[in-house]
Amino acid sequence: MLRSCTAALRTLQALRGRREGVSPAARDPVLARRWFSTEKVIPKDHALPNPSWSKDLRLLFDQFMKKCEDGSWERLPSYKSKYTQKSEDFKTYFLDSKLVKEQLSQAQLFTRGYEDGLGFEYVIFYNDDEKRTVCLFQGGPYLQGVPGFLHGGAIATMIDAAVGMCAAIPGGIVMTANLNINFKRPIPLCSVVVINSQLDKIEGRKLFLSCNVRSVDEKILYSEATGLFIKLDPEKSLI
Ligand SMILES: CCCCCCCCCCCC(=O)SCCNC(=O)CCNC(=O)[C@H](O)C(C)(C)COP(=O)(O)OP(=O)(O)OC[C@H]1O[C@@H](n2cnc3c(N)ncnc32)[C@H](O)[C@@H]1OP(=O)(O)O
């Protein structure tokens, strides 16, 4: 808790400084060390346990890590902003280079923008033979909608991210064209749910997927969804 308060304070100070026209590194020595150091910065993999993870989430994580031992399942690492070959391909084919330089340098993955425990805590496992993913998700207090429950937009975001990964592994660079969600039961804030996604069929550039969100004991069906993802055409610009 103390760590997250310190980090939140640092963010606030940085934002205040930005309004006053001071560069972020000049107003924060920790940032400055990180930016100007010649040491290679190893990005933090957020799809690993942290102190905010509940017992349920840790238990499920351990169970799936066991399933990874024979190679049938794979844990997918997750970063706030990591430059990969995929991002490079995306940039080369689809984005204006000026926009990339100025804006992508500050970009962060939406679902990884919160301090530990406050927003989206999750890990996704992938099974290549079955073309499916399982996402273990604990939605924190900043994702509240109706008091005590998760916001529908937060649920939709997490479904989009989980189903999107299930499409992106076989499909490459894909975007969501359609996401249809039935919210059947409200999800209690800070509880753990399991998001099961499945690739149903591929037709040309179209990937059709389905998904359900269940309680850890599988007794409650919280949501069901279907999604259409389109593999981007390198001949077409996005903007
Ligand atoms: C880097 C790290 C990653 C990390 C990955 C992290 C995962 C995060 C996942 C988050 C994903 C997102 O939030 S994505 C953000 C939200 N989505 C968007 O902003 C997408 C906005 N939409 C678009 O830009 C466009 O519509 C596209 C790219 C989706 C498709 O455009 P296009 O490529 O020109 O394709 P187009 O020719 O129109 O359509 C191709 C075929 O699909 C069909 N089609 C297209 N849209 C639809 C539709 N809504 N419903 C039915 N069918 C459709 C067409 O009829 C056609 O069928 P046929 O004639 O061939 O039969």
Coordinates of C-alpha atoms and ligand atoms in Angstrom, one line a residue:
M1 CA 0.0 0.0 0.0
L2 CA 2.8 2.4 1.0
R3 CA 4.6 1.6 -2.3
S4 CA 1.5 2.3 -4.4
C5 CA 0.9 5.6 -2.4
T6 CA 4.5 6.7 -3.2
A7 CA 4.1 5.9 -6.8
A8 CA 0.8 7.7 -7.0
L9 CA 2.4 10.7 -5.4
R10 CA 5.3 10.7 -7.9
T11 CA 2.7 10.6 -10.8
L12 CA 0.9 13.6 -9.3
Q13 CA 4.1 15.5 -8.9
A14 CA 5.1 14.8 -12.5
L15 CA 1.7 15.9 -13.7
R16 CA 1.9 19.1 -11.7
G17 CA 5.3 19.8 -13.1
R18 CA 4.0 19.2 -16.6
R19 CA 1.4 21.9 -16.2
E20 CA 4.2 24.2 -15.0
G21 CA 6.2 23.5 -18.1
V22 CA 9.1 21.6 -16.5
S23 CA 10.4 18.5 -18.2
P24 CA 9.4 15.2 -16.5
A25 CA 13.0 14.1 -16.0
A26 CA 14.0 17.5 -14.5
R27 CA 11.3 17.3 -11.9
D28 CA 11.8 13.7 -10.9
P29 CA 15.3 12.3 -10.2
V30 CA 14.1 8.7 -10.3
L31 CA 12.8 9.3 -13.8
A32 CA 15.9 11.1 -14.8
R33 CA 18.1 8.2 -13.7
R34 CA 15.9 5.8 -15.6
W35 CA 15.9 8.0 -18.8
F36 CA 19.6 8.9 -19.0
S37 CA 21.1 5.8 -17.6
T38 CA 23.2 3.7 -20.1
E39 CA 22.0 0.6 -18.4
K40 CA 19.5 -1.5 -20.4
V41 CA 16.1 -1.2 -18.7
I42 CA 14.4 -4.5 -18.5
P43 CA 10.7 -4.0 -18.8
K44 CA 8.5 -5.4 -16.1
D45 CA 6.3 -8.3 -17.0
H46 CA 3.0 -7.5 -15.4
A47 CA 1.5 -11.0 -15.9
L48 CA 3.1 -12.2 -12.8
P49 CA 1.9 -12.3 -9.1
N50 CA 2.2 -9.1 -7.1
P51 CA 1.2 -8.4 -3.5
S52 CA -2.3 -7.2 -4.6
W53 CA -3.2 -10.6 -6.0
S54 CA -5.8 -12.4 -3.9
K55 CA -5.4 -16.0 -2.7
D56 CA -7.9 -17.1 -5.4
L57 CA -5.8 -15.5 -8.2
R58 CA -2.5 -16.9 -6.9
L59 CA -4.0 -20.4 -6.6
L60 CA -5.4 -20.4 -10.2
F61 CA -2.1 -18.9 -11.4
D62 CA -0.2 -21.8 -9.8
Q63 CA -2.6 -24.3 -11.3
F64 CA -2.1 -22.9 -14.8
M65 CA 1.7 -22.6 -14.4
K66 CA 1.7 -26.4 -13.6
K67 CA -0.2 -26.9 -16.9
C68 CA 2.5 -25.0 -18.7
E69 CA 5.2 -27.6 -17.6
D70 CA 4.3 -30.1 -20.4
G71 CA 4.2 -27.3 -23.0
S72 CA 0.4 -27.6 -23.7
W73 CA -0.2 -24.2 -22.1
E74 CA 1.9 -21.1 -22.3
R75 CA 1.8 -18.0 -20.0
L76 CA 1.7 -14.8 -22.1
P77 CA 4.0 -12.0 -20.7
S78 CA 2.4 -8.6 -20.6
Y79 CA 4.1 -5.2 -20.6
K80 CA 3.0 -1.6 -20.2
S81 CA 4.8 -0.5 -23.3
K82 CA 7.2 -2.8 -25.0
Y83 CA 8.6 -2.4 -28.4
T84 CA 8.3 -5.7 -30.2
Q85 CA 8.6 -6.8 -33.8
K86 CA 4.8 -6.7 -33.9
S87 CA 4.8 -3.0 -32.9
E88 CA 7.4 -2.3 -35.5
D89 CA 5.4 -4.0 -38.3
F90 CA 2.3 -2.2 -37.1
K91 CA 4.1 1.1 -37.3
T92 CA 5.7 0.4 -40.7
Y93 CA 2.5 -0.6 -42.4
F94 CA -0.3 1.4 -40.8
L95 CA 0.8 4.6 -39.0
D96 CA 2.1 8.0 -40.0
S97 CA 5.8 8.2 -38.9
K98 CA 5.5 11.6 -37.3
L99 CA 2.6 10.5 -35.1
V100 CA 4.6 7.4 -34.1
K101 CA 7.6 9.4 -33.0
E102 CA 5.7 12.0 -31.0
Q103 CA 2.9 10.0 -29.5
L104 CA 3.9 6.3 -29.3
S105 CA 7.0 7.1 -27.2
Q106 CA 4.5 7.9 -24.3
A107 CA 1.9 5.2 -25.1
Q108 CA 1.0 2.6 -22.6
L109 CA -1.3 -0.4 -22.8
F110 CA -4.7 0.7 -21.5
T111 CA -5.1 -2.3 -19.2
R112 CA -1.7 -1.8 -17.6
G113 CA -2.1 1.9 -16.8
Y114 CA -3.0 1.5 -13.1
E115 CA -0.9 1.0 -10.0
D116 CA -0.7 -2.6 -8.8
G117 CA -4.1 -3.8 -7.5
L118 CA -6.1 -0.7 -8.4
G119 CA -7.2 -1.6 -11.9
F120 CA -6.7 -4.6 -14.2
E121 CA -4.8 -7.4 -12.6
Y122 CA -4.6 -10.3 -15.0
V123 CA -2.6 -13.0 -16.7
I124 CA -3.5 -14.8 -19.9
F125 CA -2.6 -18.4 -20.7
Y126 CA -2.7 -19.8 -24.3
N127 CA -3.3 -23.3 -25.6
D128 CA -2.1 -23.6 -29.2
D129 CA -3.6 -27.0 -29.9
E130 CA -7.0 -25.9 -28.8
K131 CA -6.6 -22.3 -30.1
R132 CA -8.0 -20.9 -26.8
T133 CA -6.9 -18.6 -24.0
V134 CA -7.8 -18.5 -20.3
C135 CA -7.5 -15.1 -18.7
L136 CA -7.5 -14.9 -14.9
F137 CA -8.8 -11.4 -14.0
Q138 CA -9.1 -9.5 -10.7
G139 CA -10.8 -6.1 -11.2
G140 CA -9.6 -3.5 -8.7
P141 CA -11.4 -0.7 -6.9
Y142 CA -10.8 1.9 -9.7
L143 CA -12.9 -0.2 -12.0
Q144 CA -16.2 0.3 -10.1
G145 CA -19.5 0.9 -11.9
V146 CA -22.6 0.3 -9.8
P147 CA -21.3 0.4 -6.2
G148 CA -19.6 -2.8 -5.2
F149 CA -19.5 -4.1 -8.8
L150 CA -17.3 -3.8 -11.9
H151 CA -18.1 -1.3 -14.5
G152 CA -19.4 -2.8 -17.7
G153 CA -16.8 -0.9 -19.8
A154 CA -14.0 -2.5 -17.7
I155 CA -15.5 -5.9 -18.3
A156 CA -15.7 -5.2 -22.0
T157 CA -12.1 -4.0 -22.0
M158 CA -10.9 -7.1 -20.4
I159 CA -12.9 -9.3 -22.7
D160 CA -11.6 -7.4 -25.7
A161 CA -8.0 -7.8 -24.5
A162 CA -8.4 -11.5 -23.7
V163 CA -10.3 -12.4 -26.9
G164 CA -7.9 -10.1 -28.9
M165 CA -4.9 -12.1 -27.7
C166 CA -6.6 -15.4 -28.7
A167 CA -7.1 -13.9 -32.2
A168 CA -3.7 -12.2 -32.4
I169 CA -1.6 -15.3 -31.8
P170 CA -2.8 -17.2 -34.9
G171 CA -3.9 -14.0 -36.8
G172 CA -1.0 -11.6 -36.4
I173 CA -1.9 -7.9 -36.4
V174 CA -5.7 -7.8 -35.8
M175 CA -8.2 -5.3 -34.7
T176 CA -11.7 -5.7 -33.1
A177 CA -14.4 -5.1 -35.7
N178 CA -17.3 -6.4 -33.6
L179 CA -17.7 -7.3 -30.0
N180 CA -21.1 -8.5 -28.7
I181 CA -21.4 -9.0 -25.0
N182 CA -24.3 -10.3 -22.8
F183 CA -23.8 -9.2 -19.2
K184 CA -25.7 -11.9 -17.2
R185 CA -24.7 -11.3 -13.6
P186 CA -22.8 -8.4 -12.1
I187 CA -19.1 -9.1 -11.1
P188 CA -18.2 -8.1 -7.5
L189 CA -15.4 -5.6 -7.3
C190 CA -12.0 -7.2 -6.4
S191 CA -13.2 -10.7 -7.1
V192 CA -11.5 -13.1 -9.5
V193 CA -13.1 -14.3 -12.6
V194 CA -12.0 -16.6 -15.4
I195 CA -12.4 -15.4 -19.0
N196 CA -12.4 -18.3 -21.5
S197 CA -11.8 -17.4 -25.2
Q198 CA -11.9 -19.7 -28.2
L199 CA -11.1 -19.2 -31.8
D200 CA -14.1 -20.7 -33.7
K201 CA -13.3 -20.1 -37.3
I202 CA -11.1 -18.1 -39.8
E203 CA -12.5 -16.9 -43.1
G204 CA -9.9 -15.0 -45.1
R205 CA -8.9 -12.0 -42.9
K206 CA -11.8 -12.6 -40.5
L207 CA -11.4 -14.4 -37.2
F208 CA -14.5 -15.4 -35.3
L209 CA -14.2 -15.9 -31.6
S210 CA -16.4 -16.7 -28.6
C211 CA -15.9 -16.1 -24.9
N212 CA -17.5 -16.6 -21.5
V213 CA -16.7 -15.1 -18.1
R214 CA -17.2 -17.4 -15.1
S215 CA -16.6 -17.5 -11.4
V216 CA -13.5 -19.4 -10.1
D217 CA -15.8 -22.4 -9.1
E218 CA -17.4 -22.2 -12.6
K219 CA -20.9 -22.0 -11.0
I220 CA -21.7 -18.4 -12.0
L221 CA -21.8 -17.4 -15.7
Y222 CA -21.2 -13.6 -15.6
S223 CA -21.0 -12.8 -19.3
E224 CA -20.9 -14.3 -22.7
A225 CA -19.5 -12.7 -25.8
T226 CA -18.7 -13.1 -29.5
G227 CA -16.1 -11.2 -31.4
L228 CA -15.0 -10.6 -34.9
F229 CA -11.4 -9.6 -35.4
I230 CA -9.9 -8.5 -38.7
K231 CA -6.3 -9.2 -39.7
L232 CA -5.1 -5.9 -41.0
D233 CA -4.3 -5.5 -44.7
P234 CA -0.8 -4.0 -45.1
E235 CA -2.0 -2.4 -48.3
K236 CA -4.5 -0.3 -46.5
S237 CA -3.7 2.7 -44.2
L238 CA -5.6 2.9 -41.0
I239 CA -5.7 6.7 -41.0
Ligands
LIG1 C1 1.0 -4.8 -31.0 C2 0.7 -5.7 -29.7 C3 -0.6 -6.3 -29.7 C4 -1.2 -6.4 -28.4 C5 -2.6 -7.0 -28.5 C6 -3.4 -6.5 -27.3 C7 -4.9 -6.9 -27.5 C8 -5.8 -5.7 -27.3 C9 -7.0 -5.9 -28.1 C10 -7.6 -4.6 -28.3 C11 -8.2 -4.5 -29.6 C12 -8.7 -3.2 -29.9 O1 -9.1 -2.5 -29.0 S1 -8.9 -2.7 -31.4 C13 -9.7 -1.1 -31.3 C14 -11.1 -1.1 -31.6 N1 -11.3 -1.4 -33.0 C15 -11.1 -0.4 -34.0 O2 -10.8 0.7 -33.7 C16 -11.3 -0.9 -35.4 C17 -11.9 0.1 -36.3 N2 -12.3 -0.5 -37.5 C18 -11.4 -0.5 -38.6 O3 -10.3 0.1 -38.5 C19 -11.7 -1.3 -39.7 O4 -13.1 -1.5 -39.9 C20 -11.0 -2.7 -39.7 C21 -9.5 -2.6 -39.6 C22 -11.5 -3.5 -38.5 C23 -11.4 -3.5 -40.9 O5 -11.1 -2.7 -42.1 P1 -10.5 -3.3 -43.4 O6 -9.2 -3.9 -43.1 O7 -10.6 -2.2 -44.4 O8 -11.5 -4.5 -43.7 P2 -12.8 -4.5 -44.6 O9 -12.4 -4.7 -46.0 O10 -13.7 -3.3 -44.3 O11 -13.5 -5.8 -44.1 C24 -12.9 -7.1 -44.2 C25 -14.0 -8.1 -44.1 O12 -14.5 -8.0 -42.8 C26 -15.9 -7.7 -42.8 N3 -16.2 -6.8 -41.7 C27 -15.5 -5.7 -41.3 N4 -16.1 -5.1 -40.3 C28 -17.1 -5.8 -39.9 C29 -18.1 -5.7 -38.9 N5 -18.0 -4.8 -38.0 N6 -19.0 -6.7 -38.8 C30 -19.1 -7.7 -39.8 N7 -18.2 -7.8 -40.8 C31 -17.2 -6.9 -40.9 C32 -16.2 -7.1 -44.2 O13 -17.5 -7.2 -44.6 C33 -15.2 -7.9 -45.0 O14 -15.8 -9.1 -45.3 P3 -15.6 -9.9 -46.7 O15 -16.1 -9.1 -47.7 O16 -14.1 -10.2 -46.8 O17 -16.3 -11.2 -46.5

